[in-house]
Coordinates of C-alpha atoms in Angstrom, one line a residue:
Chain A
M1 CA 31.3 22.6 18.7
S2 CA 32.7 22.3 22.2
E3 CA 29.3 23.2 23.6
I4 CA 27.7 19.9 22.8
P5 CA 25.8 18.6 25.8
E6 CA 26.8 15.1 26.9
Y7 CA 23.3 13.7 26.3
L8 CA 23.6 14.5 22.6
R9 CA 27.0 12.8 22.3
T10 CA 25.7 9.6 23.8
G11 CA 22.0 9.6 23.1
Y12 CA 20.9 9.1 26.7
I13 CA 20.5 11.5 29.6
T14 CA 21.4 11.0 33.3
P15 CA 19.0 12.3 36.0
E16 CA 21.7 14.8 37.0
E17 CA 22.0 16.2 33.5
L18 CA 18.2 16.2 33.0
Q19 CA 17.8 18.3 36.2
K20 CA 19.7 21.1 34.5
F21 CA 16.9 21.4 32.0
I22 CA 13.8 20.2 33.8
P23 CA 13.3 20.5 37.6
L24 CA 12.6 17.1 39.1
P25 CA 9.9 16.4 41.8
S26 CA 10.9 16.2 45.4
E27 CA 11.0 12.9 47.3
E28 CA 8.0 14.2 49.3
R29 CA 6.0 14.7 46.1
L30 CA 7.1 11.3 44.8
R31 CA 5.7 9.7 48.0
K32 CA 2.3 11.6 47.8
R33 CA 0.9 10.2 44.6
P34 CA 2.0 9.3 41.0
V35 CA 3.7 12.2 39.2
A36 CA 4.5 12.8 35.5
I37 CA 8.2 13.5 34.7
P38 CA 9.2 14.6 31.2
E39 CA 12.6 13.5 29.9
C40 CA 12.5 16.1 27.2
P41 CA 15.5 18.4 27.4
Q42 CA 15.5 19.7 23.8
E43 CA 13.5 22.5 22.1
I44 CA 11.5 20.6 19.5
P45 CA 8.2 21.7 18.0
C46 CA 5.8 19.5 19.9
A47 CA 2.9 20.1 22.3
P48 CA 0.5 17.2 22.7
C49 CA 1.4 16.7 26.4
R50 CA 0.4 20.3 27.2
E51 CA -2.7 20.0 25.1
I52 CA -4.0 16.8 26.7
C53 CA -3.2 17.6 30.3
P54 CA -6.6 17.9 32.1
T55 CA -5.3 20.1 34.9
G56 CA -3.1 22.5 32.9
A57 CA -0.1 21.3 34.8
I58 CA 2.3 21.5 31.9
S59 CA 3.5 24.9 30.9
M60 CA 4.9 25.5 27.5
P61 CA 4.4 29.0 26.1
T62 CA 5.2 27.9 22.5
P63 CA 5.4 24.4 21.1
N64 CA 9.2 24.8 20.9
D65 CA 9.5 25.4 24.7
L66 CA 10.4 22.6 27.1
P67 CA 7.5 21.0 29.0
I68 CA 7.7 22.1 32.6
V69 CA 5.4 20.2 34.9
D70 CA 3.8 21.9 37.9
Y71 CA 4.1 18.8 40.1
D72 CA 1.5 20.1 42.6
K73 CA -1.1 20.4 39.8
C74 CA -0.2 17.0 38.3
I75 CA -2.8 14.4 39.3
G76 CA -0.9 11.4 37.8
C77 CA -3.5 10.5 35.2
S78 CA -0.9 9.3 32.7
L79 CA -2.5 10.9 29.7
C80 CA 0.8 12.6 28.8
V81 CA 2.7 9.3 29.0
Q82 CA 0.1 7.8 26.6
I83 CA 0.1 10.7 24.1
C84 CA 3.8 11.8 24.0
P85 CA 5.1 11.1 20.4
G86 CA 8.7 11.0 21.7
L87 CA 7.8 8.4 24.4
A88 CA 9.6 10.7 26.7
F89 CA 7.1 11.0 29.6
F90 CA 7.3 8.7 32.6
M91 CA 5.3 8.6 35.8
M92 CA 6.8 7.8 39.2
H93 CA 5.4 7.0 42.6
Y94 CA 7.3 5.9 45.7
V95 CA 5.5 3.4 47.8
G96 CA 7.4 2.0 50.8
D97 CA 10.7 0.6 49.6
K98 CA 9.4 0.3 46.0
A99 CA 9.0 2.8 43.2
R100 CA 6.2 2.4 40.6
I101 CA 7.3 3.5 37.2
T102 CA 4.8 4.1 34.4
M103 CA 6.3 3.9 30.9
P104 CA 5.3 3.3 27.3
H105 CA 5.8 -0.2 25.9
E106 CA 5.4 -0.4 22.1
L107 CA 7.0 -3.8 21.7
L108 CA 5.7 -7.4 21.5
P109 CA 4.9 -9.1 23.6
V110 CA 3.1 -6.7 25.9
P111 CA 3.5 -7.9 29.4
E112 CA 0.6 -9.1 31.5
R113 CA -0.5 -7.8 34.8
G114 CA 1.4 -9.5 37.6
E115 CA 4.2 -10.7 35.2
E116 CA 7.8 -10.5 36.2
V117 CA 9.9 -8.6 33.7
V118 CA 13.6 -7.8 33.2
L119 CA 14.3 -4.1 34.0
L120 CA 16.4 -2.1 31.6
N121 CA 18.3 1.1 32.3
R122 CA 18.7 4.0 29.9
V123 CA 21.3 2.1 27.9
G124 CA 19.4 -1.1 27.7
E125 CA 21.4 -3.0 30.3
P126 CA 19.4 -5.4 32.6
V127 CA 19.6 -4.0 36.1
G128 CA 17.1 -6.3 37.9
K129 CA 13.6 -7.7 37.9
G130 CA 10.3 -6.0 38.6
K131 CA 6.6 -6.8 38.6
V132 CA 4.1 -5.4 36.2
L133 CA 1.3 -3.8 38.2
T134 CA -1.0 -2.4 35.5
V135 CA -1.2 -2.5 31.7
V136 CA -3.2 0.0 29.6
P137 CA -3.5 -1.7 26.3
R138 CA -3.1 0.2 23.0
E139 CA -6.9 0.2 22.4
R140 CA -7.6 2.0 25.7
S141 CA -4.6 4.3 25.5
K142 CA -5.2 7.9 24.4
G143 CA -2.2 8.0 22.2
D144 CA -2.3 4.5 20.6
T145 CA 0.6 3.5 22.8
P146 CA 0.4 0.7 25.4
I147 CA 1.6 1.9 28.8
I148 CA 2.6 -0.3 31.7
T149 CA 3.3 0.4 35.4
V150 CA 6.2 -1.6 36.9
E151 CA 7.2 -2.0 40.5
V152 CA 11.0 -1.7 41.0
P153 CA 13.3 -1.5 44.0
I154 CA 13.3 2.2 45.0
E155 CA 17.0 2.5 44.4
L156 CA 16.4 1.7 40.7
A157 CA 13.7 4.4 40.4
W158 CA 15.9 6.8 38.4
E159 CA 17.6 4.1 36.4
V160 CA 14.8 1.9 34.9
R161 CA 13.3 3.2 31.7
A162 CA 12.3 0.1 29.8
V163 CA 11.5 -3.5 30.4
K164 CA 12.1 -6.8 28.5
V165 CA 9.5 -9.5 28.6
V166 CA 11.3 -12.9 28.7
R167 CA 9.0 -15.9 28.3
E168 CA 10.0 -19.5 28.1
Chain B
M1 CA 10.4 -13.5 5.5
R2 CA 7.0 -12.0 6.0
L3 CA 6.0 -10.5 9.3
T4 CA 2.9 -11.8 10.9
E5 CA 2.8 -10.0 14.3
H6 CA 3.7 -6.4 14.9
P7 CA 3.1 -4.1 17.9
V8 CA 1.7 -1.2 15.8
L9 CA 0.8 -2.5 12.3
R10 CA -1.7 -5.1 11.0
F11 CA -0.8 -6.4 7.6
E12 CA -3.7 -7.1 5.2
R13 CA -2.4 -9.2 2.3
G14 CA -4.3 -9.6 -0.9
R15 CA -5.1 -12.8 -2.8
E16 CA -2.3 -15.2 -3.3
V17 CA -0.7 -15.3 -6.8
I18 CA 2.2 -17.1 -8.4
I19 CA 5.0 -15.2 -10.2
Y20 CA 7.9 -16.8 -12.0
F21 CA 11.4 -15.6 -11.1
E22 CA 13.9 -16.9 -13.6
G23 CA 11.5 -19.8 -14.3
Q24 CA 10.9 -20.7 -10.6
P25 CA 7.4 -20.3 -9.3
I26 CA 7.2 -18.0 -6.2
K27 CA 4.2 -17.2 -4.0
A28 CA 3.3 -13.6 -3.7
Y29 CA 0.3 -11.5 -2.7
E30 CA -1.7 -9.1 -4.8
D31 CA -1.1 -5.5 -3.7
E32 CA 2.6 -6.2 -3.1
T33 CA 5.4 -5.0 -5.4
I34 CA 7.6 -7.3 -7.3
A35 CA 10.6 -6.3 -5.3
A36 CA 8.8 -6.9 -2.0
A37 CA 7.7 -10.3 -3.1
L38 CA 11.2 -11.2 -4.1
H39 CA 12.6 -10.0 -0.8
A40 CA 10.0 -12.0 1.1
N41 CA 11.4 -15.1 -0.7
G42 CA 15.0 -14.2 0.1
I43 CA 15.9 -12.9 -3.4
R44 CA 17.9 -9.7 -3.1
V45 CA 20.0 -9.6 -6.2
L46 CA 17.8 -7.9 -8.8
N47 CA 20.2 -7.1 -11.6
Y48 CA 23.8 -6.9 -12.6
S49 CA 25.6 -3.7 -13.5
A50 CA 26.6 -3.1 -17.1
N51 CA 30.3 -2.7 -16.8
E52 CA 31.7 -4.8 -14.0
K53 CA 28.6 -7.0 -13.7
R54 CA 28.3 -6.3 -10.1
P55 CA 25.2 -7.5 -8.3
R56 CA 22.7 -4.8 -7.4
G57 CA 19.7 -4.8 -5.2
L58 CA 17.0 -2.5 -4.0
F59 CA 18.0 1.0 -2.8
C60 CA 15.2 3.5 -2.6
A61 CA 12.1 1.3 -3.0
I62 CA 9.9 4.3 -4.0
G63 CA 10.7 4.5 -7.7
K64 CA 13.3 7.2 -7.5
C65 CA 16.5 5.3 -8.5
S66 CA 17.4 2.7 -11.0
S67 CA 18.8 -0.1 -8.7
C68 CA 15.7 -2.4 -8.9
L69 CA 15.3 -2.5 -12.7
M70 CA 14.4 -6.0 -13.9
V71 CA 13.0 -7.6 -17.0
V72 CA 9.2 -8.2 -16.4
N73 CA 7.2 -10.1 -19.0
G74 CA 10.0 -9.5 -21.4
I75 CA 10.1 -5.8 -20.9
P76 CA 13.4 -4.4 -19.5
N77 CA 13.9 -1.4 -17.1
V78 CA 10.8 -2.0 -15.1
R79 CA 11.0 -0.4 -11.7
T80 CA 10.1 -3.5 -9.6
C81 CA 9.9 -1.5 -6.4
I82 CA 6.7 0.3 -7.5
T83 CA 5.3 -2.3 -9.9
L84 CA 2.7 -4.7 -8.4
V85 CA 2.8 -8.4 -9.0
E86 CA 0.3 -10.0 -11.3
D87 CA -0.6 -13.7 -11.5
G88 CA 1.7 -15.5 -13.9
M89 CA 4.1 -12.6 -14.3
T90 CA 7.6 -13.6 -15.5
I91 CA 10.5 -11.8 -13.8
E92 CA 14.2 -12.0 -14.7
R93 CA 17.3 -10.3 -13.5
Q94 CA 18.5 -7.6 -15.8
R95 CA 22.1 -7.8 -16.9
G96 CA 23.4 -4.4 -17.9
K97 CA 21.5 -2.6 -20.6
A98 CA 18.8 -4.9 -21.8
E99 CA 17.5 -4.8 -25.3
L100 CA 14.0 -3.5 -25.9
P101 CA 11.6 -6.1 -27.3
K102 CA 11.1 -5.7 -31.0
D103 CA 7.5 -7.1 -31.2
V104 CA 5.8 -4.6 -28.9
K105 CA 4.0 -1.6 -30.3
P106 CA 4.8 1.5 -28.3
P107 CA 1.9 3.9 -27.6
E108 CA 1.5 6.7 -30.1
W109 CA 0.8 10.3 -29.4
K110 CA -2.6 10.3 -31.1
D111 CA -3.7 7.4 -28.9
A112 CA -3.1 9.2 -25.7
K113 CA -6.1 9.6 -23.4
V114 CA -6.7 13.2 -22.3
V115 CA -7.8 14.1 -18.7
K116 CA -8.7 17.7 -18.0
A117 CA -8.9 19.5 -14.7
D118 CA -8.3 23.0 -13.2
I119 CA -5.3 21.9 -11.3
V120 CA -3.0 18.9 -11.9
I121 CA -1.2 17.7 -8.7
I122 CA 1.8 15.5 -9.1
G123 CA 2.5 13.4 -6.0
G124 CA 0.1 11.9 -3.5
G125 CA 2.1 12.3 -0.3
P126 CA 1.3 14.6 2.6
A127 CA 1.9 17.8 0.5
G128 CA 0.0 16.7 -2.6
L129 CA -3.0 15.3 -0.6
M130 CA -3.3 18.5 1.5
A131 CA -3.1 20.5 -1.7
A132 CA -5.8 18.4 -3.3
I133 CA -8.1 18.6 -0.3
H134 CA -7.9 22.4 0.1
A135 CA -7.9 23.3 -3.6
A136 CA -11.0 21.1 -4.0
D137 CA -12.7 22.7 -1.1
A138 CA -11.9 26.1 -2.7
G139 CA -13.9 25.0 -5.7
A140 CA -11.3 23.7 -8.2
K141 CA -11.5 20.5 -10.2
I142 CA -8.4 18.4 -9.4
V143 CA -6.5 15.5 -10.9
L144 CA -3.9 13.9 -8.6
L145 CA -1.4 11.5 -9.9
D146 CA 1.2 9.4 -8.1
E147 CA 3.6 6.7 -9.5
N148 CA 3.2 4.5 -6.5
P149 CA 0.4 2.0 -6.1
M150 CA -1.0 3.7 -3.0
L151 CA -1.7 7.2 -1.8
G152 CA 0.1 8.7 1.2
G153 CA 3.6 9.1 0.0
Q154 CA 6.1 8.3 2.7
L155 CA 3.4 8.5 5.4
V156 CA 2.4 4.9 4.7
K157 CA 5.5 3.6 6.4
Q158 CA 5.7 6.1 9.3
T159 CA 4.7 4.1 12.3
H160 CA 5.8 6.7 14.8
K161 CA 3.5 9.4 16.2
F162 CA 3.9 12.9 14.8
F163 CA 5.2 15.9 16.7
G164 CA 3.8 19.4 16.5
K165 CA 0.3 20.4 17.6
R166 CA -2.7 18.2 17.8
E167 CA -4.6 20.1 15.1
Q168 CA -1.7 19.2 12.9
F169 CA -2.0 15.5 13.7
A170 CA 0.5 15.5 16.6
G171 CA 0.3 12.3 18.6
V172 CA -1.1 10.4 15.5
R173 CA 0.9 7.8 13.7
G174 CA 2.0 8.7 10.1
V175 CA 0.2 5.6 8.7
E176 CA -3.0 6.8 10.3
I177 CA -2.5 10.3 8.9
A178 CA -2.2 8.7 5.4
R179 CA -5.5 7.0 5.9
I180 CA -7.2 10.1 7.1
L181 CA -5.9 12.2 4.2
E182 CA -6.8 9.6 1.7
D183 CA -10.3 9.3 3.0
E184 CA -10.7 13.1 2.7
V185 CA -9.5 13.1 -0.9
R186 CA -11.6 10.1 -1.9
K187 CA -14.8 11.7 -0.5
R188 CA -14.4 14.8 -2.6
E189 CA -16.1 14.4 -6.0
N190 CA -14.0 17.0 -7.7
V191 CA -10.7 15.1 -7.1
E192 CA -9.8 12.4 -9.5
V193 CA -6.9 10.1 -8.5
F194 CA -4.5 8.2 -10.9
L195 CA -2.1 5.8 -9.2
E196 CA 0.8 3.9 -10.8
T197 CA 1.1 6.9 -13.0
S198 CA 4.5 8.6 -13.6
A199 CA 4.6 12.2 -14.7
V200 CA 7.5 12.5 -17.2
G201 CA 7.3 16.1 -18.4
I202 CA 5.4 19.4 -18.0
F203 CA 4.8 21.7 -21.0
Q204 CA 3.0 24.9 -21.7
D205 CA 0.4 24.4 -24.4
G206 CA -1.4 27.7 -25.1
D207 CA -3.2 28.7 -21.9
E208 CA -2.9 25.2 -20.6
K209 CA -0.2 23.2 -18.8
L210 CA 0.3 19.7 -20.2
V211 CA 1.5 17.0 -17.9
L212 CA 2.6 13.9 -19.8
A213 CA 2.4 10.7 -17.8
V214 CA 2.7 7.0 -18.2
K215 CA 0.3 4.7 -16.4
N216 CA 1.2 1.1 -15.5
N217 CA 4.4 1.3 -17.6
R218 CA 2.4 1.2 -20.8
E219 CA -0.4 3.7 -21.2
L220 CA 0.4 7.3 -22.2
I221 CA -2.0 9.9 -20.6
E222 CA -2.1 13.7 -21.2
F223 CA -3.2 15.6 -18.1
R224 CA -4.3 19.2 -18.9
G225 CA -4.9 21.9 -16.4
R226 CA -4.3 25.6 -15.9
A227 CA -2.1 25.1 -12.9
V228 CA 0.2 22.3 -11.7
I229 CA 1.4 21.6 -8.2
V230 CA 4.6 19.6 -8.0
A231 CA 4.8 17.6 -4.8
T232 CA 7.2 14.9 -5.9
G233 CA 9.0 14.5 -2.6
A234 CA 12.6 13.6 -2.2
M235 CA 15.3 11.1 -2.9
E236 CA 17.6 9.3 -0.5
K237 CA 21.2 10.3 -0.5
M238 CA 24.1 7.9 -1.0
I239 CA 27.6 8.2 0.5
P240 CA 30.8 6.9 -1.0
F241 CA 32.5 3.9 0.6
E242 CA 33.8 0.6 -0.7
N243 CA 31.2 -1.8 -2.0
N244 CA 28.3 0.6 -1.3
D245 CA 26.4 -1.0 -4.1
L246 CA 26.2 -4.5 -2.6
P247 CA 22.6 -5.9 -2.3
G248 CA 21.6 -5.4 1.3
I249 CA 22.7 -1.8 1.4
Y250 CA 19.5 0.2 1.4
G251 CA 18.3 3.7 1.9
A252 CA 16.6 3.9 5.2
G253 CA 13.3 4.6 3.5
A254 CA 13.5 1.3 1.5
I255 CA 13.8 -0.7 4.7
Q256 CA 10.7 1.1 6.1
T257 CA 8.8 0.4 2.9
L258 CA 9.7 -3.3 2.9
M259 CA 9.1 -3.7 6.6
N260 CA 6.2 -1.4 7.4
T261 CA 4.3 -1.2 4.1
Y262 CA 4.7 -4.7 2.9
G263 CA 5.5 -6.6 6.2
V264 CA 8.7 -8.1 4.8
K265 CA 11.6 -8.5 7.2
P266 CA 14.6 -6.8 5.5
G267 CA 17.2 -9.0 7.3
D268 CA 18.3 -10.2 10.7
K269 CA 21.2 -7.9 11.8
V270 CA 21.4 -4.3 10.7
L271 CA 23.9 -1.4 10.9
I272 CA 22.5 2.0 10.5
V273 CA 24.6 4.9 9.2
G274 CA 23.3 8.3 10.3
A275 CA 21.8 9.4 13.6
G276 CA 19.4 12.0 12.3
N277 CA 15.7 11.5 12.9
V278 CA 15.3 9.0 10.0
G279 CA 18.1 6.7 11.3
L280 CA 16.9 6.9 14.9
I281 CA 13.3 6.2 14.0
L282 CA 14.4 3.4 11.7
A283 CA 16.3 1.7 14.5
Y284 CA 13.2 1.7 16.7
Q285 CA 11.0 0.4 13.9
L286 CA 13.5 -2.4 13.2
I287 CA 13.4 -3.5 16.8
Q288 CA 9.6 -3.4 16.7
A289 CA 9.8 -5.8 13.7
G290 CA 12.0 -8.1 15.7
V291 CA 15.2 -7.2 13.9
E292 CA 18.5 -6.8 15.7
V293 CA 20.1 -3.4 15.4
K294 CA 23.9 -3.7 16.0
A295 CA 24.7 0.0 16.1
I296 CA 24.0 3.4 14.7
V297 CA 27.1 5.2 13.4
E298 CA 27.2 9.0 13.0
A299 CA 30.0 11.1 11.6
M300 CA 29.0 14.2 13.5
P301 CA 30.1 14.5 17.1
K302 CA 26.4 14.5 18.2
V303 CA 23.0 13.0 17.6
G304 CA 21.5 15.0 14.8
G305 CA 17.9 14.0 15.3
Y306 CA 15.6 14.6 18.2
F307 CA 17.1 13.4 21.5
V308 CA 13.9 11.6 22.5
H309 CA 14.2 9.3 19.4
A310 CA 17.8 8.5 20.4
A311 CA 16.8 7.8 24.0
K312 CA 14.1 5.4 22.8
V313 CA 16.6 3.2 21.0
R314 CA 19.4 3.5 23.6
R315 CA 17.2 2.1 26.3
L316 CA 16.6 -0.9 24.2
G317 CA 20.3 -1.5 24.0
V318 CA 21.3 0.1 20.6
P319 CA 24.7 1.9 20.8
I320 CA 25.1 5.2 19.0
L321 CA 28.6 5.7 17.9
T322 CA 29.1 9.4 17.2
R323 CA 32.2 10.5 15.3
H324 CA 32.2 7.2 13.5
T325 CA 31.9 6.4 9.8
I326 CA 31.5 3.4 7.6
L327 CA 34.7 2.4 5.8
R328 CA 33.4 -0.5 3.7
A329 CA 31.0 -3.3 3.2
E330 CA 32.1 -6.8 2.7
G331 CA 30.4 -9.8 1.1
R332 CA 29.9 -11.5 -2.3
E333 CA 26.3 -11.3 -3.5
R334 CA 25.1 -9.7 -0.3
V335 CA 26.3 -7.8 2.7
E336 CA 28.1 -9.9 5.3
K337 CA 30.1 -7.4 7.2
A338 CA 30.3 -3.7 7.8
I339 CA 33.6 -2.1 8.8
V340 CA 33.4 1.2 10.7
A341 CA 36.0 3.4 12.2
Q342 CA 36.3 6.5 14.5
L343 CA 36.9 10.0 13.1
D344 CA 39.1 12.7 14.5
E345 CA 38.2 16.3 14.8
N346 CA 39.2 16.9 11.2
W347 CA 37.0 14.1 10.0
N348 CA 40.0 11.8 9.3
V349 CA 39.8 8.1 10.1
I350 CA 41.8 7.3 13.2
P351 CA 43.9 4.2 12.3
G352 CA 43.5 1.2 14.5
T353 CA 39.9 2.1 15.5
E354 CA 38.2 -0.2 13.0
K355 CA 35.3 -2.3 14.3
V356 CA 33.7 -5.1 12.4
F357 CA 30.0 -5.7 12.5
E358 CA 28.5 -9.0 11.2
V359 CA 25.4 -7.7 9.5
D360 CA 23.3 -8.6 6.6
V361 CA 21.8 -5.2 6.1
I362 CA 23.3 -1.7 6.1
A363 CA 20.9 1.2 6.2
L364 CA 21.9 4.6 4.9
A365 CA 20.1 7.4 6.7
V366 CA 22.4 10.2 5.5
G367 CA 19.8 12.6 4.3
L368 CA 17.5 13.3 1.4
R369 CA 17.6 15.7 -1.5
P370 CA 14.5 17.3 -3.1
S371 CA 13.1 15.7 -6.3
I372 CA 13.1 18.7 -8.7
E373 CA 13.5 17.0 -12.1
L374 CA 10.1 18.1 -13.4
L375 CA 10.5 21.7 -12.1
H376 CA 13.9 21.9 -13.7
Q377 CA 12.6 20.5 -17.0
V378 CA 9.7 23.0 -17.2
G379 CA 12.1 25.9 -16.7
C380 CA 11.6 27.0 -13.1
Q381 CA 14.5 29.0 -11.7
I382 CA 16.5 26.6 -9.6
K383 CA 18.9 27.5 -6.8
Y384 CA 21.2 25.4 -4.6
I385 CA 20.3 26.0 -0.9
R386 CA 22.2 24.0 1.6
E387 CA 19.6 24.5 4.4
L388 CA 17.0 22.9 2.2
S389 CA 19.3 20.0 1.4
G390 CA 19.9 20.6 -2.3
H391 CA 18.6 22.3 -5.4
V392 CA 15.1 23.8 -5.1
A393 CA 12.8 25.9 -7.1
V394 CA 12.7 29.6 -6.3
R395 CA 9.1 30.5 -5.3
D396 CA 7.0 33.2 -3.7
E397 CA 5.2 33.1 -0.4
W398 CA 2.3 31.2 -2.0
M399 CA 4.6 28.5 -3.2
E400 CA 4.4 29.6 -6.9
T401 CA 7.6 29.1 -8.8
T402 CA 9.1 31.5 -11.4
V403 CA 7.0 29.8 -14.0
R404 CA 3.5 31.1 -13.6
G405 CA 1.0 28.5 -12.7
I406 CA 3.6 26.0 -11.5
F407 CA 3.5 25.5 -7.7
V408 CA 5.7 23.5 -5.4
A409 CA 5.2 22.0 -2.0
G410 CA 6.6 19.5 0.5
D411 CA 10.1 17.9 0.3
S412 CA 10.4 18.8 -3.4
A413 CA 10.5 22.4 -2.2
G414 CA 13.2 21.6 0.4
I415 CA 13.7 18.8 2.9
E416 CA 11.7 19.2 6.1
E417 CA 9.0 17.3 7.8
A418 CA 5.7 15.8 6.9
T419 CA 4.0 18.3 9.1
T420 CA 5.5 21.3 7.2
A421 CA 4.8 19.4 3.9
M422 CA 1.1 19.3 4.8
L423 CA 1.1 23.0 5.6
E424 CA 2.9 23.9 2.4
G425 CA 0.5 21.7 0.4
K426 CA -2.4 23.5 1.9
I427 CA -0.9 26.9 0.9
A428 CA -0.1 25.7 -2.6
G429 CA -3.5 24.2 -3.1
I430 CA -5.4 27.3 -2.0
A431 CA -3.0 29.6 -3.8
A432 CA -3.4 27.8 -7.1
A433 CA -7.2 28.0 -6.8
L434 CA -7.0 31.7 -5.9
R435 CA -4.6 32.6 -8.8
L436 CA -6.9 30.8 -11.2
G437 CA -9.7 33.0 -10.0
I438 CA -11.7 30.0 -8.7
A439 CA -11.4 30.5 -5.0
D440 CA -12.9 33.7 -3.4
E441 CA -10.8 36.1 -1.3
S442 CA -12.0 34.6 2.0
W443 CA -9.5 31.8 1.3
V444 CA -6.5 34.2 1.8
K445 CA -7.1 34.0 5.5
E446 CA -6.6 30.2 5.4
I447 CA -3.2 30.7 3.6
E448 CA -2.2 33.2 6.3
K449 CA -3.1 30.8 9.1
A450 CA -1.0 28.1 7.4
Q451 CA 1.9 30.5 7.1
R452 CA 1.6 31.3 10.8
D453 CA 1.6 27.6 11.7
L454 CA 4.7 27.1 9.5
D455 CA 6.5 30.0 11.2
E456 CA 5.6 28.6 14.6
F457 CA 6.7 25.1 13.8
R458 CA 10.0 26.4 12.3
S459 CA 10.8 28.8 15.2
G460 CA 12.7 26.4 17.4
P461 CA 16.4 25.5 17.0
F462 CA 15.6 22.6 14.6
G463 CA 13.5 24.8 12.3
R464 CA 15.7 27.9 12.3
H465 CA 18.1 26.8 9.6
V466 CA 15.2 25.7 7.4
M467 CA 13.7 29.2 7.9
E468 CA 17.0 30.7 6.7
G469 CA 16.9 28.4 3.6
V470 CA 13.3 29.3 2.9
K471 CA 14.2 33.0 2.9
K472 CA 16.9 32.4 0.3
A473 CA 14.5 30.5 -1.8
L474 CA 11.9 33.3 -1.9
V475 CA 11.5 35.5 -4.9
V476 CA 9.8 38.8 -4.4
R477 CA 7.5 39.7 -7.2
E478 CA 7.3 43.3 -8.4

């Protein structure tokens, strides 16, 4: 029982711990164009991300293996973010001093393009504000899940994993 | 309170009707159950226990327990969680053991309607539906019965997308899978469906199997076939703690039924016990329905369900307290508080670690056990297998039990997932058609494919212990 990984004790994973299971993209790659990052450290029987990827960038010999993304092959199409049943795929892109994070958003209200939203970290704490750049509504999403792209200060790129829409 | 907006679901409500609860008129909608209508109107105490006269409310919401029994139109012991409202219905709280009305004529044996088929399938969930589809395609005439008012079993409340491979519906929401499977069943002319029909016993009668069932609480029906597939699902487990019978303490599935099937908000503030997949998924669904989840407590030192489900609720601010347990609930006629405490390495409560949560709902997501009553009654060999979460019927690789012609599939064969239930249903359906000599041998390949898919799904760390259990449940025929 002493071998329980920290992420299973707490229910969330830090980028440092994630890196032990899934190699993360380099800063150079993050600057080039959007790239998909799976936060999926556990062997569960699941493969839709691999099956939907149009460039074969996700390797997974059996459905119980971890999804390993070939970041050079990834074209940043976001289909994996849309289909992932675990809502565990994110896309990231560094642009100047901002990071653009693409994430699922299955809550009401769905934010609108251009709207300012509260940024939440992996334990749901507000860590700042960001602007919604794009919204793929549920009807146009491949996996019946709305996804949004939010612009955040670059230092929050590896912290923000959800947003809260606050309207008067 | 009824939900109007939801990020995933659209609620289609039937015609408005009036029901009378203890003499008071209440607005309800056709196609909703009595218990759901009462909850929508804030009524949670459904009956009082016989001895101590303690208030009791809904617990399982799928007809598996007795905590929702009420007196409906003068008839006691009606399971209000699976009985639909009707205009003008009178509903009263049951107080202990109610007396049967003396002026109602019970149905007689000779009156019973007889329905014949090749295969009788009991249970219209993922396993039963897949069994029906495949057995029908293999050429068998099927009758499918379910005691709930709709097909789909527990799929109808699963708003999350399924895992697995896309050919097994991965990436599709459970509610959508229910719709797809129901459409498939409905378009097959050799499948006849009976809803609101409870199987109460299976008997051998000459070469036939006789399944006795009661429709709409009053009509007796004899279903006759040469094979029976039992796909009766599972029942929510309860754990002991003080006041665990207070109204507002539900099995996790009951909350999903209220909220996702009937669009009724179960309460405002919830504590969840159990961080397996069900508890984690429930937390996310509650947030989607606009309900506050105060915390998830888990006695194990780690999250038991998939990490990704835990991550989903943590990033929306729900704490998961591992190595914690619930000590007691407090409240008079409803839950007002939940007291939890930390456990040490020997599972003992650490004094002084008590935390009080002000909640009006406590959800128990502490596991399921297979519903095997009918299998037991008909004389199948039963074995306790921990890895399958309880007593299960011994069976062969084609899901046939030790009683020839009786097959089993899905959670009633051992607690697993809807994905594996569908695969087992497919195997049982085809196998029954093969053993009856209806299907030709080309169907054996389909069984083998389903078996390979099952092995693949179970080959990871989460499936391995189930695989062990399945091995123990197997009988090898000479």
